[in-house]
Every structure is written in C-alpha cells, then in structure tokens.
Short mmCIF file of C-alpha atoms and ligand atoms in Angstrom, two decimals:
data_model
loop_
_atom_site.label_atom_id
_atom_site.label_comp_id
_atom_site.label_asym_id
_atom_site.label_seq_id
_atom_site.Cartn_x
_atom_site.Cartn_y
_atom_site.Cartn_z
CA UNK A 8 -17.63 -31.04 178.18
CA UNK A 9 -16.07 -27.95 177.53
CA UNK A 10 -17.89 -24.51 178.09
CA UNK A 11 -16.92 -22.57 175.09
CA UNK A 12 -17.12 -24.81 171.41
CA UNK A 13 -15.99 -23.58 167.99
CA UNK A 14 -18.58 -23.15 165.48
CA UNK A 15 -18.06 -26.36 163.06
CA UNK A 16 -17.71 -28.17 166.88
CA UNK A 17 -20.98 -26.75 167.34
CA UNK A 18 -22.83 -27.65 164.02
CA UNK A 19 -21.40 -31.25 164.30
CA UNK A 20 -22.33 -31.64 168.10
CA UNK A 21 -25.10 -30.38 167.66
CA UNK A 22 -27.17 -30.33 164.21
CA UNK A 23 -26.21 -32.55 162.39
CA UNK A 24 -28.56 -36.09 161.98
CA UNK A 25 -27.80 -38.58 159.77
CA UNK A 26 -30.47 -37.54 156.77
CA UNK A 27 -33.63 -39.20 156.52
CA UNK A 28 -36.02 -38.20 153.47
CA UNK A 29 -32.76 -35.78 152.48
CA UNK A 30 -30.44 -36.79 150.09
CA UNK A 31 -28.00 -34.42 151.82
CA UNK A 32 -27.58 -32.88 154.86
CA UNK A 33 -25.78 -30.55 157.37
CA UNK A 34 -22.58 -30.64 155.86
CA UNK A 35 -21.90 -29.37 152.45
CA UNK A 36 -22.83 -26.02 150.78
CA UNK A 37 -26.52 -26.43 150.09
CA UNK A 38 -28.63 -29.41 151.19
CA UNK A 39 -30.58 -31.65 148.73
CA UNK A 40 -34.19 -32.75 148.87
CA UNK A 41 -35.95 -35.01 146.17
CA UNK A 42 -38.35 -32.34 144.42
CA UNK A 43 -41.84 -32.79 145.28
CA UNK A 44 -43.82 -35.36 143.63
CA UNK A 45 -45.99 -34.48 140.65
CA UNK A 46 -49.31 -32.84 141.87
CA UNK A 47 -47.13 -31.34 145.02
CA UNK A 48 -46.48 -28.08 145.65
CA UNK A 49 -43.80 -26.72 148.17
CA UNK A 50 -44.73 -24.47 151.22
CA UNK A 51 -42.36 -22.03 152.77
CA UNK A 52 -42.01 -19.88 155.35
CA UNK A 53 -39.71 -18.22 158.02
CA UNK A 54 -40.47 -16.70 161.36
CA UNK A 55 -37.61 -15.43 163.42
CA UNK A 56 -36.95 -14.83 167.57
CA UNK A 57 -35.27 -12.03 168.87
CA UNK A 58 -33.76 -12.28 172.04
CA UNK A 59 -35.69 -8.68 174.22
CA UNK A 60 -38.30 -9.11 171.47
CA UNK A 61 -39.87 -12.79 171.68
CA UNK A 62 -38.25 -14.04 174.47
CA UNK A 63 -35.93 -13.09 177.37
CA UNK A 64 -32.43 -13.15 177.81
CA UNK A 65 -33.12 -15.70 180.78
CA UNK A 66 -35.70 -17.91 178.71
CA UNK A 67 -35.08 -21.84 179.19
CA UNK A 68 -33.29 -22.60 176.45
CA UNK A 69 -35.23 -25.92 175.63
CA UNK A 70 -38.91 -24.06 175.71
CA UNK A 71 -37.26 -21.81 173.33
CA UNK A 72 -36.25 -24.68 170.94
CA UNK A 73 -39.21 -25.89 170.62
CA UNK A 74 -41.05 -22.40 170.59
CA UNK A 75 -38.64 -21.51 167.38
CA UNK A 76 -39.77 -24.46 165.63
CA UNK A 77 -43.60 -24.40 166.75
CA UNK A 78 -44.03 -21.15 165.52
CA UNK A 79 -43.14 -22.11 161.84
CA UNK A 80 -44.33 -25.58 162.18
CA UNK A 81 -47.93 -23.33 162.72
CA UNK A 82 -47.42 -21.53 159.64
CA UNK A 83 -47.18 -24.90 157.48
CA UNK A 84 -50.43 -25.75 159.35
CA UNK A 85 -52.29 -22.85 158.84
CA UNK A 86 -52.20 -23.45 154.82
CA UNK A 87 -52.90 -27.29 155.60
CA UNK A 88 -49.15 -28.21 154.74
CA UNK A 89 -47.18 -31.47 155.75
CA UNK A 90 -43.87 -30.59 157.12
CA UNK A 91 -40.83 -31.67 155.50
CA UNK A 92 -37.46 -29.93 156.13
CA UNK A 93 -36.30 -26.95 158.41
CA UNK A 94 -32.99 -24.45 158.33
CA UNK A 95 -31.88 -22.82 161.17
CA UNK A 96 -29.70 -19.91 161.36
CA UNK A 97 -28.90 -19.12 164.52
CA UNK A 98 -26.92 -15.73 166.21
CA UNK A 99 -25.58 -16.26 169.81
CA UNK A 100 -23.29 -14.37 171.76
CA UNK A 101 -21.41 -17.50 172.92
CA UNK A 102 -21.52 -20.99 172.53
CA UNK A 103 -22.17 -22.00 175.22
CA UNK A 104 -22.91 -25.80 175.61
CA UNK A 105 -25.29 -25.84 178.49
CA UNK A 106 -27.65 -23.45 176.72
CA UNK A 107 -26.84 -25.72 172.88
CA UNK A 108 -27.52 -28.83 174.35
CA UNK A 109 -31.03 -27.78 176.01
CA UNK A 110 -31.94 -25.39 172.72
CA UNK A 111 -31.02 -28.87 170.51
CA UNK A 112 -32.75 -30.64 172.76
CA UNK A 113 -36.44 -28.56 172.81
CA UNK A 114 -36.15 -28.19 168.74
CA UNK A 115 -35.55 -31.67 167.71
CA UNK A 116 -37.78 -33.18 170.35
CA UNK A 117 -40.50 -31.38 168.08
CA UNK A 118 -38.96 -31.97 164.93
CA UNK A 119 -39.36 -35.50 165.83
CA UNK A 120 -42.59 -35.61 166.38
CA UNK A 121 -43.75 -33.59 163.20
CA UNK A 122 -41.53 -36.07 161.00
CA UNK A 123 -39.22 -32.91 159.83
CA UNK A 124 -35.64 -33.16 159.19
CA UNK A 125 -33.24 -30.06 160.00
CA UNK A 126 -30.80 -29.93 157.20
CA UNK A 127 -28.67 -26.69 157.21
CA UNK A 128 -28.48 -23.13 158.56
CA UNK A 129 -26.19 -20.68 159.01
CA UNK A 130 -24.04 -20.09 163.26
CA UNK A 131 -22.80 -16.43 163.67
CA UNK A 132 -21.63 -14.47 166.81
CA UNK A 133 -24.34 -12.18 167.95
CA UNK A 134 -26.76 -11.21 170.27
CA UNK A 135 -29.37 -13.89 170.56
CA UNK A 136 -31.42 -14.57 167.51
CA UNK A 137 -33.13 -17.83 165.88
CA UNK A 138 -34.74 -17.65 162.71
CA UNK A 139 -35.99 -21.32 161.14
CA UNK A 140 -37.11 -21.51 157.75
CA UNK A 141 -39.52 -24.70 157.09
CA UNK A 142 -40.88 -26.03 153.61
CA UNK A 143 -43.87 -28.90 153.46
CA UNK A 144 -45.53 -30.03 150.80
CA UNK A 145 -49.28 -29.99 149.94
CA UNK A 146 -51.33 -31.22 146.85
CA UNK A 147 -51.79 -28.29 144.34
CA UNK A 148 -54.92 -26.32 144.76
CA UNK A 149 -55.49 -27.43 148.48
CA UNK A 150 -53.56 -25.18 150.05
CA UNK A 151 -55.48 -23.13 153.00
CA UNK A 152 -55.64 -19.53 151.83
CA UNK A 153 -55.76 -16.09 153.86
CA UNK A 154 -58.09 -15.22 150.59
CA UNK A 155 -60.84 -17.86 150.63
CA UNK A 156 -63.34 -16.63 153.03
CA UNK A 157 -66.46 -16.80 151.78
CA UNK A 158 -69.72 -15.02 152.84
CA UNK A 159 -72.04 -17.43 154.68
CA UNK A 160 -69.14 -19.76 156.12
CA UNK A 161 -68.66 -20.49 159.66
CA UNK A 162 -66.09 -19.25 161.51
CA UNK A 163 -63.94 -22.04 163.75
CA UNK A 164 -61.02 -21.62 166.05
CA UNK A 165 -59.20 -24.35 167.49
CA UNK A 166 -58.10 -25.34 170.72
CA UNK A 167 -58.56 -22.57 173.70
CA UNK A 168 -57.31 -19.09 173.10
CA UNK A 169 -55.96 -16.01 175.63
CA UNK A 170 -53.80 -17.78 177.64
CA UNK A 171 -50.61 -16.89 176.16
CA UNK A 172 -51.48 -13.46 176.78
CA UNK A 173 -52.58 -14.26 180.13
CA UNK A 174 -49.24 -15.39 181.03
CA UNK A 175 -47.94 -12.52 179.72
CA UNK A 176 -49.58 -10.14 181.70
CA UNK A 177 -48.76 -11.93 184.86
CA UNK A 178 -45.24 -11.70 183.84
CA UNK A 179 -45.13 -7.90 183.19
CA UNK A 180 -47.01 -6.76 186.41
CA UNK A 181 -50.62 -6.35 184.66
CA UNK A 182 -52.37 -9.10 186.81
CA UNK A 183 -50.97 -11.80 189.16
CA UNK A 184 -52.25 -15.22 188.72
CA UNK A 185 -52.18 -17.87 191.28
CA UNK A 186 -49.85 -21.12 190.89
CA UNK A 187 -52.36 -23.31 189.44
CA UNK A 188 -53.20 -20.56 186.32
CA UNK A 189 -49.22 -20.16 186.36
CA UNK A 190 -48.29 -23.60 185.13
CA UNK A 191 -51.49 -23.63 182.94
CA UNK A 192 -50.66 -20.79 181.58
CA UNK A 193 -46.68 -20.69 181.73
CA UNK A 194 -46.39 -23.77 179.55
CA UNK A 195 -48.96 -22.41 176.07
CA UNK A 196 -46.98 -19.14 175.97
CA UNK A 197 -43.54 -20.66 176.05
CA UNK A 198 -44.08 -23.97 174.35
CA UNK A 199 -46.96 -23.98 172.36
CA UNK A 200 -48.86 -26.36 170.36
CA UNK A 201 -48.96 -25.89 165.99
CA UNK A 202 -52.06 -27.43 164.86
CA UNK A 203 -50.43 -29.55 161.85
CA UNK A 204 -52.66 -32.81 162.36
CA UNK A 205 -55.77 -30.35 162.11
CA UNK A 206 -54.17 -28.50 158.90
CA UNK A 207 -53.72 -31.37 157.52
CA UNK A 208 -57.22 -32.85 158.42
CA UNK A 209 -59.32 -29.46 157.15
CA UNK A 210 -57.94 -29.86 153.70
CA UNK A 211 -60.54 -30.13 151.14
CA UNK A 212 -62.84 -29.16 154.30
CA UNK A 213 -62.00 -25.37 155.38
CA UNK A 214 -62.20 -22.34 152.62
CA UNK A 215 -59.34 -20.13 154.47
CA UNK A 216 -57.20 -20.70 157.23
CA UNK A 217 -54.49 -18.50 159.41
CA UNK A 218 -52.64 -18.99 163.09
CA UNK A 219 -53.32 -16.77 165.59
CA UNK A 220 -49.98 -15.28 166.05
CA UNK A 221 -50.92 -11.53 166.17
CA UNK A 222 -54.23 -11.89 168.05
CA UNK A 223 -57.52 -13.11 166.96
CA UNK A 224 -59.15 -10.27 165.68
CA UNK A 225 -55.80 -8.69 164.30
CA UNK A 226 -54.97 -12.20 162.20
CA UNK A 227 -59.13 -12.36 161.30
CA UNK A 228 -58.80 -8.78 160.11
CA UNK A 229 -56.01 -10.22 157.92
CA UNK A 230 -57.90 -13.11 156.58
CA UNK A 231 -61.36 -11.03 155.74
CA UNK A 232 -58.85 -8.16 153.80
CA UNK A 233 -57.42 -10.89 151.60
CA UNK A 234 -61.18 -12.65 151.14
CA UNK A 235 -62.77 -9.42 150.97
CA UNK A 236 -65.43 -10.02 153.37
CA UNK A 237 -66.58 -9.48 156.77
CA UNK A 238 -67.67 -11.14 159.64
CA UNK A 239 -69.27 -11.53 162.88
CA UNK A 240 -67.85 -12.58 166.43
CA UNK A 241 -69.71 -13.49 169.09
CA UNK A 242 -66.80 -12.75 172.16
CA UNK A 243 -68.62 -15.17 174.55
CA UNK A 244 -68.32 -18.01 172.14
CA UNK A 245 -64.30 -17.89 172.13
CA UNK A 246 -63.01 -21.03 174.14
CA UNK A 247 -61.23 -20.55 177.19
CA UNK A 248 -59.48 -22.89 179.63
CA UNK A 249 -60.41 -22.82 183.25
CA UNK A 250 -57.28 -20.36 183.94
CA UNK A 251 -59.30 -17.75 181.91
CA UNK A 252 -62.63 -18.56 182.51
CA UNK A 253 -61.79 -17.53 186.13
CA UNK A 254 -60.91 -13.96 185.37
CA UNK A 255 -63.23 -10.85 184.37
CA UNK A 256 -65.29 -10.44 181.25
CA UNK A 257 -62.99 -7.43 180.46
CA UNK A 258 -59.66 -9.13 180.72
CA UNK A 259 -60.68 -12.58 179.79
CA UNK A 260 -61.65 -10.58 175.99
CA UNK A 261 -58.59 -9.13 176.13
CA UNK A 262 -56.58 -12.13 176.18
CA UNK A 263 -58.64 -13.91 173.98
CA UNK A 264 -59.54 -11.34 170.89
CA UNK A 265 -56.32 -8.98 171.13
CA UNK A 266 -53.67 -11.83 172.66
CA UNK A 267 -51.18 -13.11 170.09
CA UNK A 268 -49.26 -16.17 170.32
CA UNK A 269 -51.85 -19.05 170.99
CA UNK A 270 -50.95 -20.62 167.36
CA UNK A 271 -54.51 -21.54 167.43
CA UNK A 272 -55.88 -21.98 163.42
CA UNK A 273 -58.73 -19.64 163.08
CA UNK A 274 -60.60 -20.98 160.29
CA UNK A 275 -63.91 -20.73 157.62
CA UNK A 276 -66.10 -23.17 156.34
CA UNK A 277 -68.95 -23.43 154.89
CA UNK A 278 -72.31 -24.40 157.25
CA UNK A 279 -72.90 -27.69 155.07
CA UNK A 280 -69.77 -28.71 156.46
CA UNK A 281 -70.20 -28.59 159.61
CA UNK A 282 -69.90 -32.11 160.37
CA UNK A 283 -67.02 -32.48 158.44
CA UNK A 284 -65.43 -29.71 160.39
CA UNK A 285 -66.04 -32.13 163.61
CA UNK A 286 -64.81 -35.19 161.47
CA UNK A 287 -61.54 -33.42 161.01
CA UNK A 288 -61.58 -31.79 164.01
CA UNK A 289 -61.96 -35.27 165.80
CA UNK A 290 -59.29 -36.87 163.56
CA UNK A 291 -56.79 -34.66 164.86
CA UNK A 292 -57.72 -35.05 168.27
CA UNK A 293 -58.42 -31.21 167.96
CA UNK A 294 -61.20 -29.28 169.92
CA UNK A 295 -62.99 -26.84 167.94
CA UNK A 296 -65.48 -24.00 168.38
CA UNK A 297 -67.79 -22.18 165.87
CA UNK A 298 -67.28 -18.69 167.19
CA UNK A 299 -68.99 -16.46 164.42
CA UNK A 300 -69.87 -16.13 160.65
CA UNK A 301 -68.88 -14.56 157.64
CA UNK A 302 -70.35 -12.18 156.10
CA UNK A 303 -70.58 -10.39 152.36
CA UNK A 304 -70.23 -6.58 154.48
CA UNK A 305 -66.89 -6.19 155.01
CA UNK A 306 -65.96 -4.81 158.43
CA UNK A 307 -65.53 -6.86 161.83
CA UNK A 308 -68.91 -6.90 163.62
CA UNK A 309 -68.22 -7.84 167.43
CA UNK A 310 -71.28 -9.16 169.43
CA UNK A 311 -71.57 -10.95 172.98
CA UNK A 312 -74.09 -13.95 173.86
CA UNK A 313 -76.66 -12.06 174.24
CA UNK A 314 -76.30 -10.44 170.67
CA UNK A 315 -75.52 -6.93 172.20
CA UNK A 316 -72.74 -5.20 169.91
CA UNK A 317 -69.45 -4.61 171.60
CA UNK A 318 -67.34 -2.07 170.81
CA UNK A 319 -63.93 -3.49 168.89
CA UNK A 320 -60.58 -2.03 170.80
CA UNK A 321 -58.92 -5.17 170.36
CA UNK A 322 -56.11 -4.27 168.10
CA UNK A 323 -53.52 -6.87 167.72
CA UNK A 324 -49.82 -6.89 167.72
CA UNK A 325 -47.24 -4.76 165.24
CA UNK A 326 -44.11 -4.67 165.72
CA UNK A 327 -43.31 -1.21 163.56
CA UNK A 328 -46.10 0.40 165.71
CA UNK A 329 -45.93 -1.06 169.28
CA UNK A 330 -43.22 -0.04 171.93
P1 ADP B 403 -21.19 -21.96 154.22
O1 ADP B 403 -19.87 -21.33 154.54
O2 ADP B 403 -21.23 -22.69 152.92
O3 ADP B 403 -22.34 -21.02 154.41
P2 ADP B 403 -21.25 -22.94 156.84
O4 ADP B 403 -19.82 -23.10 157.18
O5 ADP B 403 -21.96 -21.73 157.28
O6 ADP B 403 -21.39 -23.13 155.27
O7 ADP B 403 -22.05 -24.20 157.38
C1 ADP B 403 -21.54 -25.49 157.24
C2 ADP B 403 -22.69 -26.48 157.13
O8 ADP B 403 -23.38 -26.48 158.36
C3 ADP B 403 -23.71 -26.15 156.07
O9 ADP B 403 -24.17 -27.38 155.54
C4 ADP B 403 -24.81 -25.45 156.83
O10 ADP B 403 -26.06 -25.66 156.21
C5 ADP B 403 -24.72 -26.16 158.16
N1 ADP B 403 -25.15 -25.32 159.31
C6 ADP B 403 -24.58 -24.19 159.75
N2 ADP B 403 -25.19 -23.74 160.86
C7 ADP B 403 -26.20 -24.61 161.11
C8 ADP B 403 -27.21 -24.69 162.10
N3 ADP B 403 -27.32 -23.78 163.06
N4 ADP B 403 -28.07 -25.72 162.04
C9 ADP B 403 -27.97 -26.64 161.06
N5 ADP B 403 -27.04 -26.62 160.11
C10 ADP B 403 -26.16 -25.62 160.12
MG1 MG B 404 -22.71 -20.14 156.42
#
C-alpha cells in the first residue's frame, strides 16, 4: 500500500459504499436521497473537529472516526431523530493511508451500527479538520425541542456524566487518575456513546431534550432560555460511574455539572410520565436518573441531598470566550 494517495484514490479507497437507502452516492456532483415520506420531516445538523481544538495531533485515528460521527449522531438524538445519511468533508495535511484506513475504519464501524449511509463530502489539503453533516428523519410535530420545558416536569439525564471531563483533567496535569479510572475514563471522552435508541424511545414521552456537549448546566441553561423556565438541580443526584464516585465532592461536581462532552441527553418530562420515562428508558437499554425539576421561576437553582443551596460556578464551555 502506498504511503501517500491522490485525492479521488482516496475517496474511492476509502468512502465510497455501494448505496443502500440512497439512490446515489459518493460519486457524482450531489448525492440523491428519496424525500421523506409524507408526515416526515428532515433533521440536520453539523458539528465539526479541529485538530489542537477537539482532539490532538497524536489522537488514534479510529477513536476519532467514530468520535466525528458520535458527536452528530447525538445531535439527531437529542431531537428524537432516526439517522439517515452523513457528509463528510474532511481537511488533512497528507493522505496518509495508515491514519485513512483507521479514521474509515472508527466512522463506518458506527455508521453501521446506527443504519446511516455516508454519501458525499468534500477532501482538501489542510491542517487536520473533520466536519460531518447528518440528516434523519422524524414524524412532524415529535421532534424533541430545546423550547418545550415545561414548569412542573422532571428533569432526566441519561447514562453517567463527568467522566469525559475527568479524563481530561488527568490528561492536562489537573489530577492523576490511577489505571483502572484511566481506561474507564479514556474510552467515554474519546469514543463516546450518542443516545439515538433513547431519542428515539422518548418521543411522544419527553417535552424537551438536548446532549450534553457543553456541560450540564451550560446545555440546561440553554434548554430553560429557549422554554423560558427554570429549574432545580439537586448535584448529589447526578449519576456517576465508580471512576468518579471515588474522587472529592468538589471535583466529582466539577466534572459532572461544568464537564462537556459526555453526549448524555438531558431531558424533561412531565411527573405523570414517569413510568413511561423508565419504559423508554428500558427499551433502549438506557439508564436514567431524575436529577431535578422544572420550575415556572426562571433561573438555575442548585441544591445538594440534603437540600442545602450550592452556589452555581459551573459555567460550561465557549469557544469565543475560553483560552
Ligand atoms: P465536486 O468537485 O463536485 O465538489 P469532488 O471532486 O469534491 O466533487 O468529490 C467527488 C465525489 O466524492 C463527490 O460525490 C463527493 O461528494 C465525494 N466526496 C469527496 N470527499 C468525500 C469524503 N471525504 N467522503 C465522502 N465522499 C466524498
Ligand atoms: Mg468537492
């Protein structure tokens, strides 16, 4: 195999599948999709990785395949979206095979799984940069909205959350971990899981939806704006996986209220639904946690187990105001 491809040696190599639910492909100047059904509506979105931004220049090229792809994949979730298709256009300094075939590899291992066809994109010369664009479908009027919190609903999160950051702050020097948190820890930040059965499962069931991308208060703060409401969080309640359960009260909130990139679905619902919620939740072979309320007030309202009120300094991430 040579070291150095050109770029249609590239695209053919690697992206291009025969087509499945496509009427065309990688190949010609636009691809071609049957439009949705009647009742269907399309959902869109794009999330993009910079190389010295998201990831590092010496990141495993397969994690980071699937990262690119789970990231967007959680955004079709979070609005309770099927997945259908995917672009990718992709920057890279060289094209190197060894780093293609273990990128191709990581992406459509996922794609596979989700039932999503890659069927163009764009290949320039660059430094490092992957953005995917992904469209689902979802019946019209089901769709998980930012702006459908209502007061009274529960709020749910899925899954565990902080131990993306945790990893993280191993990484730069904060805290060192031991192996065993490592691993645990290691694998959610770099290949992490987008809750699409669960999207899927809380239609009709959740009001308003979002990923945790940002962190959890940051992305809540997004969804109560939109809803115009407020809530209340009791810190304590979050779910955390043994690797964070073993740390401090301090730094175990950290990581879970002001840590991005769990692509956890922090969701409402109302309290009549609770059982539904579990329904779903057990559907999707999902774990989920009721870790507050919402509430007509707006404002965030932070409490621990005890009902004490904690003060709120978990900001989440920006990229136009962080260094
Ligand atoms: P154009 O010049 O019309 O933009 P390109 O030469 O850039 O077309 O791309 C050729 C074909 O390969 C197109 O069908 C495009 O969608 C597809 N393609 C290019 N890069 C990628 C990629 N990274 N992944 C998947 N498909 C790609
Ligand atoms: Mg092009």
């Amino acid at each position: 195999m040579t070291a150095s491809l050109g770029e249609f040696d590239l695209i053919a190599r690697y992206f291009t599948r025969p087509v499945r639910r496509a009427v065309l492909g990688v190949g010609d100047d636009c691809a071609l999709l049957p439009a949705p059904t009647a009742g269907e509506q399309l959902a869109i979105s794009s999330d993009m990785l910079l190389e010295g931004r998201h990831f590092l220049p010496d990141a495993d090229p397969e994690a980071l395949g699937h990262k690119a792809l789970a990231v967007n994949l959680s955004d079709l979730a979070a609005v309770g979206a099927r997945p259908l298709a995917f672009t990718l256009a992709l920057a890279l300094p060289l094209a190197e095979a060894r780093w293609l075939e273990g990128f191709a590899r990581g992406l459509l291992h996922l794609a596979d799984a989700h039932d999503i066809e890659l069927v163009g994109g764009d290949t320039t010369r660059g430094p490092r940069n992957i953005c995917i664009t992904v469209l689902g479908t979802v019946p019209q009027g089901q769709a998980l909205l930012r702006s459908a919190a209502q007061a009274g609903d529960d709020l749910w999160v899925s899954g565990t959350v902080g131990e993306a950051r945790l990893a993280l702050g191993h990484r730069l020097g904060e805290w060192s971990l031991d192996a065993a948190a490592q691993t645990a820890t290691f694998a959610r930040m770099d290949q992490p899981t987008p809750r699409v059965a669960l999207g899927l499962a809380l239609r009709g069931v959740a009001h308003a939806a979002i990923d945790v991308s940002d962190g959890l208060l940051a992305d809540l703060g997004h969804l109560l704006r939109q809803s115009g409401v407020g809530a209340t969080v009791n810190a304590d309640a979050c779910p955390a996986s043994p690797a964070l359960r073993n740390q401090s009260a301090p730094r175990r909130r950290l990581c879970q209220l002001a840590g991005g990139d769990d692509y956890e679905l922090l969701f409402t619902a109302p309290a009549a639904a609770r059982n539904a919620v579990q329904t779903a939740a057990a559907q999707a072979t999902t774990a989920v946690t009721r870790i507050g309320s919402i509430d007509a007030q707006p404002g965030l309202r932070l409490i621990d187990a005890a009902g004490q009120v904690l003060d709120n300094a978990y900001v989440g991430f920006d990229h136009f105001r962080s260094a």
